[in-house]
Short mmCIF file of N, CA and C in Angstrom, two decimals:
data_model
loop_
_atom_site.label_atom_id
_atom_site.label_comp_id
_atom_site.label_asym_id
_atom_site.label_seq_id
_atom_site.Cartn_x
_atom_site.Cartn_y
_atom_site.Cartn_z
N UNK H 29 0.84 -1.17 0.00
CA UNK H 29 0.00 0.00 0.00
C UNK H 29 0.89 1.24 0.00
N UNK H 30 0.70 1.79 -1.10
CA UNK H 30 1.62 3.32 -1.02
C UNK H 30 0.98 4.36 -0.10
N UNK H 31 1.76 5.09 0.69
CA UNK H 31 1.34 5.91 1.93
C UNK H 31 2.01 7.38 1.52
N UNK H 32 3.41 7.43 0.63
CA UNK H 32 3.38 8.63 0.05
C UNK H 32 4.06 8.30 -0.95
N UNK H 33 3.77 9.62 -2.04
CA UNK H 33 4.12 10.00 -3.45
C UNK H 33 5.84 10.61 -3.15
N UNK H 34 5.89 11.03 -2.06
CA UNK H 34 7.36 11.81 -1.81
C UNK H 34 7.40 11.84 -0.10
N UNK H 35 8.18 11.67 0.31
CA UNK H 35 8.95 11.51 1.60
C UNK H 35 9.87 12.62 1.90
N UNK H 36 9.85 13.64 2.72
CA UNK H 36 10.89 14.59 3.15
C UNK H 36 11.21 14.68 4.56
N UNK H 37 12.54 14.38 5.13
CA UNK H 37 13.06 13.97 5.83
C UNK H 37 13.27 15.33 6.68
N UNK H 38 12.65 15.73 7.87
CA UNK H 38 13.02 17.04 8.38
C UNK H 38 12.15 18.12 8.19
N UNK H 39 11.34 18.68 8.73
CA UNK H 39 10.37 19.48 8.80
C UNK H 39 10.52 20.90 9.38
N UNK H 40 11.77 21.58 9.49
CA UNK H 40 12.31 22.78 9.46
C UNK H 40 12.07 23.38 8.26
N UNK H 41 12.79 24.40 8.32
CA UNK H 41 12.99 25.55 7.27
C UNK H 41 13.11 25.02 5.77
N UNK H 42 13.85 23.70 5.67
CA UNK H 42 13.89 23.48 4.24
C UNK H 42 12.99 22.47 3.85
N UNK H 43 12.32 21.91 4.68
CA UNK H 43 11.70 20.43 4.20
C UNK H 43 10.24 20.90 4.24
N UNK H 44 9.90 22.15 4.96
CA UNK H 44 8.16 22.72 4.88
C UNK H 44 8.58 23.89 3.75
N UNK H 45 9.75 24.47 3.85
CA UNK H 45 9.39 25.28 2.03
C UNK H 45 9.36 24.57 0.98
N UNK H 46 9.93 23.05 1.05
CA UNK H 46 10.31 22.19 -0.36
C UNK H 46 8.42 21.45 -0.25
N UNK H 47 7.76 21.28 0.60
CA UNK H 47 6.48 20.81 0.47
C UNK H 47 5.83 22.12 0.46
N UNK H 48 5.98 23.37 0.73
CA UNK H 48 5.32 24.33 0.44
C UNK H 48 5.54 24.37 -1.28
N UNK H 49 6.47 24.91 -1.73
CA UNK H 49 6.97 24.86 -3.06
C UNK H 49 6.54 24.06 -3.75
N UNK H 50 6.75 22.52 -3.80
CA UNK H 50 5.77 21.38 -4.38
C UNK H 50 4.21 21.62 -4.79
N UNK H 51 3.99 21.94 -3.35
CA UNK H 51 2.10 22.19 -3.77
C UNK H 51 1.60 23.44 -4.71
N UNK H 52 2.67 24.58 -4.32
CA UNK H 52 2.53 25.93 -5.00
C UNK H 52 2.77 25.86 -6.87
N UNK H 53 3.56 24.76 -6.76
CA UNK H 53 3.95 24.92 -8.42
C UNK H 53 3.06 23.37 -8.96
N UNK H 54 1.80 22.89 -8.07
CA UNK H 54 1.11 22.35 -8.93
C UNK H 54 1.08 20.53 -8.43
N UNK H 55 1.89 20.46 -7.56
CA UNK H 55 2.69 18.80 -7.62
C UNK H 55 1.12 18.59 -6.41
N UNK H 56 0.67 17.27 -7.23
CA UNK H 56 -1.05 16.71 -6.51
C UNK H 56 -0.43 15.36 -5.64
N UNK H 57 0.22 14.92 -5.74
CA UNK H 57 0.92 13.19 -5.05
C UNK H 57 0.98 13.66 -3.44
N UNK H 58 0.65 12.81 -2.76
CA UNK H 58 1.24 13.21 -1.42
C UNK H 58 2.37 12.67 -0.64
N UNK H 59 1.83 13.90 -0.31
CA UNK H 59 3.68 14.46 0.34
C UNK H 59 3.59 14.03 1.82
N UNK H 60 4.92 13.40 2.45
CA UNK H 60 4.87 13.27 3.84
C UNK H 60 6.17 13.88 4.28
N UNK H 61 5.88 14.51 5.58
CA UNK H 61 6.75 15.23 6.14
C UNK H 61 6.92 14.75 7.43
N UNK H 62 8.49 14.30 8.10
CA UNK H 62 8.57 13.15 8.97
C UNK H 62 9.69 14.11 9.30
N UNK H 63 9.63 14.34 10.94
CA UNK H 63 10.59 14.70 11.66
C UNK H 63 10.56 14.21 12.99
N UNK H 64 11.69 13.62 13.83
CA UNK H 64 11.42 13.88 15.27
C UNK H 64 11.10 14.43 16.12
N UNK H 65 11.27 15.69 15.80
CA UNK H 65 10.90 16.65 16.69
C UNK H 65 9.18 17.36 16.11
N UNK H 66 8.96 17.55 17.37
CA UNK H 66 7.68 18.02 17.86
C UNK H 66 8.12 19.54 18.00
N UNK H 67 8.59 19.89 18.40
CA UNK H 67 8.82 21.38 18.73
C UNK H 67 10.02 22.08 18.00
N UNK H 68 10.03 23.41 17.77
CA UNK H 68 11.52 23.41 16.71
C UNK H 68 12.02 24.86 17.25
N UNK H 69 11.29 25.13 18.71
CA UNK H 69 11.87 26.23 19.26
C UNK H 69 13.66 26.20 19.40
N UNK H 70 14.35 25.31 18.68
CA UNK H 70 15.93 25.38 19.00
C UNK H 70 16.24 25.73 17.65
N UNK H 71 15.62 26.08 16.76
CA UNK H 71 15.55 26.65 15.54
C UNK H 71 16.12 28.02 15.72
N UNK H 72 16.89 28.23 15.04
CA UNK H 72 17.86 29.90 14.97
C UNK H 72 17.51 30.39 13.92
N UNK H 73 18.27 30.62 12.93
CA UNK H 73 17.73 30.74 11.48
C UNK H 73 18.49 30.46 10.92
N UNK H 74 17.78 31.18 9.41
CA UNK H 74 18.67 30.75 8.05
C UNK H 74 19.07 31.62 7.25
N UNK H 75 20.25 31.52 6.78
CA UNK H 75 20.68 32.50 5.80
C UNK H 75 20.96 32.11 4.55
N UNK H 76 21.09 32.56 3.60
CA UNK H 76 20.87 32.24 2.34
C UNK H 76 21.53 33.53 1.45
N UNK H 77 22.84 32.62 0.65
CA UNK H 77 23.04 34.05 -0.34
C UNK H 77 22.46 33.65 -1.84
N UNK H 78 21.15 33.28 -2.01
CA UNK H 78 19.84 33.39 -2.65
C UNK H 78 19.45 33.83 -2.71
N UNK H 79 18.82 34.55 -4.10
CA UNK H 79 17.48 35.51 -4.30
C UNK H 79 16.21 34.77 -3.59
N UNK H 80 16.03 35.40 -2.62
CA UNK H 80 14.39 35.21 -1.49
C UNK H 80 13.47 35.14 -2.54
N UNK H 81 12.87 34.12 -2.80
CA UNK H 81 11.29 33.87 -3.24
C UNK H 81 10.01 34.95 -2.67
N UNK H 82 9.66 35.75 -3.72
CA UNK H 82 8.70 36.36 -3.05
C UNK H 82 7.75 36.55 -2.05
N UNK H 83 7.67 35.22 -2.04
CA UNK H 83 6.33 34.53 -0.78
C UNK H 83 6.96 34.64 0.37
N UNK H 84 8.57 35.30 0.23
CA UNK H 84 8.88 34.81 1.75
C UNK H 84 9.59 36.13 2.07
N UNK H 85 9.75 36.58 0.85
CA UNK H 85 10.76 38.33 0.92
C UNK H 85 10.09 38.82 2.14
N UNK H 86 8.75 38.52 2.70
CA UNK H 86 8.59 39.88 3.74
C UNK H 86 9.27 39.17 5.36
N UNK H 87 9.71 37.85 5.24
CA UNK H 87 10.03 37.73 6.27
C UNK H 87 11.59 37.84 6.56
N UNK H 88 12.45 38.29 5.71
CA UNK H 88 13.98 38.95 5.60
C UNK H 88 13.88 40.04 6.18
N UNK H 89 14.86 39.98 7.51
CA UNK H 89 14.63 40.72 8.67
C UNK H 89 16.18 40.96 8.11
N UNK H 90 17.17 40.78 7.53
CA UNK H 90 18.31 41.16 7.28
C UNK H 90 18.74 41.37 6.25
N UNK H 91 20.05 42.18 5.20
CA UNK H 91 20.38 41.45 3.86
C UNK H 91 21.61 42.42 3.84
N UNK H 92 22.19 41.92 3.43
CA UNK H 92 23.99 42.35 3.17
C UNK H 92 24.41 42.22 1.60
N UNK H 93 24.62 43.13 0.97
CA UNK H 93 24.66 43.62 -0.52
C UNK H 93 26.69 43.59 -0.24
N UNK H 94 27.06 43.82 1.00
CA UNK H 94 28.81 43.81 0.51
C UNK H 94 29.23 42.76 1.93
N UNK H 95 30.33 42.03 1.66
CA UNK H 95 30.92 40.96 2.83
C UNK H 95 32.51 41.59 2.81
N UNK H 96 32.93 41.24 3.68
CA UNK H 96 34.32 41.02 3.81
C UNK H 96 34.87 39.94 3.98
N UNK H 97 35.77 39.17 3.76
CA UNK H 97 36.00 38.33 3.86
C UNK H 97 38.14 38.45 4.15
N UNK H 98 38.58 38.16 5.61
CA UNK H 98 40.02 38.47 5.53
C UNK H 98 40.67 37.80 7.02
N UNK H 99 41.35 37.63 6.78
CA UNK H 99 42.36 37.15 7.77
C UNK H 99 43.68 38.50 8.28
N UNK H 100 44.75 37.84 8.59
CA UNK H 100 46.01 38.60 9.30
C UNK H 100 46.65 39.28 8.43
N UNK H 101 46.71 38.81 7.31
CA UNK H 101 47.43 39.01 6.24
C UNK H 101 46.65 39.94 4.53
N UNK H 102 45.59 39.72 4.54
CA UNK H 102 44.86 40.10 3.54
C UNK H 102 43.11 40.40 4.02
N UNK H 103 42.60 41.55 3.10
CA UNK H 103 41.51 41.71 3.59
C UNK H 103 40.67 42.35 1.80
N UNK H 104 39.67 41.84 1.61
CA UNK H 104 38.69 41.76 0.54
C UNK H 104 37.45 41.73 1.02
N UNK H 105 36.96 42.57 0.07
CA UNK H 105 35.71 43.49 0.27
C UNK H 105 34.76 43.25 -1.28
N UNK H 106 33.21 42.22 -0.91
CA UNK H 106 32.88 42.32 -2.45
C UNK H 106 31.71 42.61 -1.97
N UNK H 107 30.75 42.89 -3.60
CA UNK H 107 29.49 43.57 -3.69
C UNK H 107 28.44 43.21 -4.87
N UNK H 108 27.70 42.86 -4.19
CA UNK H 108 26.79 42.05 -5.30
C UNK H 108 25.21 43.10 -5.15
N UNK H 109 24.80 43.57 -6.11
CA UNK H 109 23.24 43.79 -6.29
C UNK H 109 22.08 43.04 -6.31
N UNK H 110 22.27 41.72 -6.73
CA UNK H 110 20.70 41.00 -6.60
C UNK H 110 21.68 39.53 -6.82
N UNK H 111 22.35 38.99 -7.45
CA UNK H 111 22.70 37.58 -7.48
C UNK H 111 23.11 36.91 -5.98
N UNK H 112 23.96 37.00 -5.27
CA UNK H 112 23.83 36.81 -4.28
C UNK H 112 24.23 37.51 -2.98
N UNK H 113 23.30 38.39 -2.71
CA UNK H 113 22.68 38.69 -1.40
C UNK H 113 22.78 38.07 -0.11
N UNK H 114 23.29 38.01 0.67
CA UNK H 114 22.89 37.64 2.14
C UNK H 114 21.46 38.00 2.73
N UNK H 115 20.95 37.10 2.98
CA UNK H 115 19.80 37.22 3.65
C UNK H 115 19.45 36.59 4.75
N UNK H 116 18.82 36.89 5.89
CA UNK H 116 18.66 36.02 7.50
C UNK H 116 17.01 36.08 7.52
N UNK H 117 16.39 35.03 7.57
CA UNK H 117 15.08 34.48 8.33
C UNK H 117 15.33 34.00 9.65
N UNK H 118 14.63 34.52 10.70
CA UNK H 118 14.91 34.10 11.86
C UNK H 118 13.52 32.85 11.67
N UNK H 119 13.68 31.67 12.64
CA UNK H 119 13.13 30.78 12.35
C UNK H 119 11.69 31.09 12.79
N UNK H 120 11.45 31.71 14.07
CA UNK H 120 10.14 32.71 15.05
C UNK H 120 9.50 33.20 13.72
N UNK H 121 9.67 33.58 12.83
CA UNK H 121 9.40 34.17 12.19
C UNK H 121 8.32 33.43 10.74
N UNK H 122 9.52 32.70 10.66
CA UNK H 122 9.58 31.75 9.47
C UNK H 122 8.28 31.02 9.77
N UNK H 123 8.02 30.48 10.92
CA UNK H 123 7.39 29.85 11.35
C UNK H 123 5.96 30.09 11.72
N UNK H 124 5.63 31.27 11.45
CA UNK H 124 4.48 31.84 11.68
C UNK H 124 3.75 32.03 10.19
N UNK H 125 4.41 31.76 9.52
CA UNK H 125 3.70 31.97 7.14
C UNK H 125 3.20 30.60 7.62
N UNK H 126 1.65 31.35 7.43
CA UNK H 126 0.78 30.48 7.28
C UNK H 126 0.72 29.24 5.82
N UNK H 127 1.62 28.59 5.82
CA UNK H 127 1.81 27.40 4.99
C UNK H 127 0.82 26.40 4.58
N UNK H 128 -0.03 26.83 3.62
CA UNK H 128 -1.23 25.95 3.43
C UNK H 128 -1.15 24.38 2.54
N UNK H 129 -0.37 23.46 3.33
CA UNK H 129 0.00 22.17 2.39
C UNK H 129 -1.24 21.35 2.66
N UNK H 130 -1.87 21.29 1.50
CA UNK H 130 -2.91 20.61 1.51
C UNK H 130 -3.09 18.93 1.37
N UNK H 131 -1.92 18.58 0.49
CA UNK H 131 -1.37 17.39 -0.15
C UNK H 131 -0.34 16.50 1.14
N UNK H 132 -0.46 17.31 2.46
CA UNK H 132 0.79 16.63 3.76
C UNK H 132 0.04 16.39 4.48
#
């Protein structure tokens, strides 16, 4: 007896946007979402030097357009406009987009 169409391992930040995403772009099979944990208050966040998906741009509480990157000896400084961006979702946050997976 098949019980799911797709299996995602982990139900944080990446495994409820990848079943959010699934349902949003159309995918009908169901989806199961299997984690140990019950609670995910030890959740920090996530950063991503990814262009933010619209659905989620309003919850980027941070974003860094230049990094440094240097040690003792050398120090470099770069700057990006839209390819990759630093961006921080705190998870409190994340966690509150009302995620309508209908198919989990």
């Amino acid at each position: 007896m098949k019980k799911a169409d797709i299996l995602i391992l982990g139900a944080g930040c990446s495994g409820t946007s990848l079943a959010h995403y699934l349902e949003n772009f159309g995918y009908t099979g169901k989806i199961v979402l299997l984690d140990s944990r019950t609670n995910f208050d030890r959740e920090q966040r996530w950063c991503s030097w990814l262009e933010i998906p619209k659905t989620m741009s309003g919850l980027v509480q941070k974003s860094w357009q230049n990094w440094t990157v240097c040690d003792e000896n050398y120090s470099t400084t770069q700057t990006s406009e839209k390819i990759f961006i630093q961006t921080n979702i705190c998870s409190a946050v994340f966690f509150t987009l009302p995620f309508k997976l209908e198919n989990c």
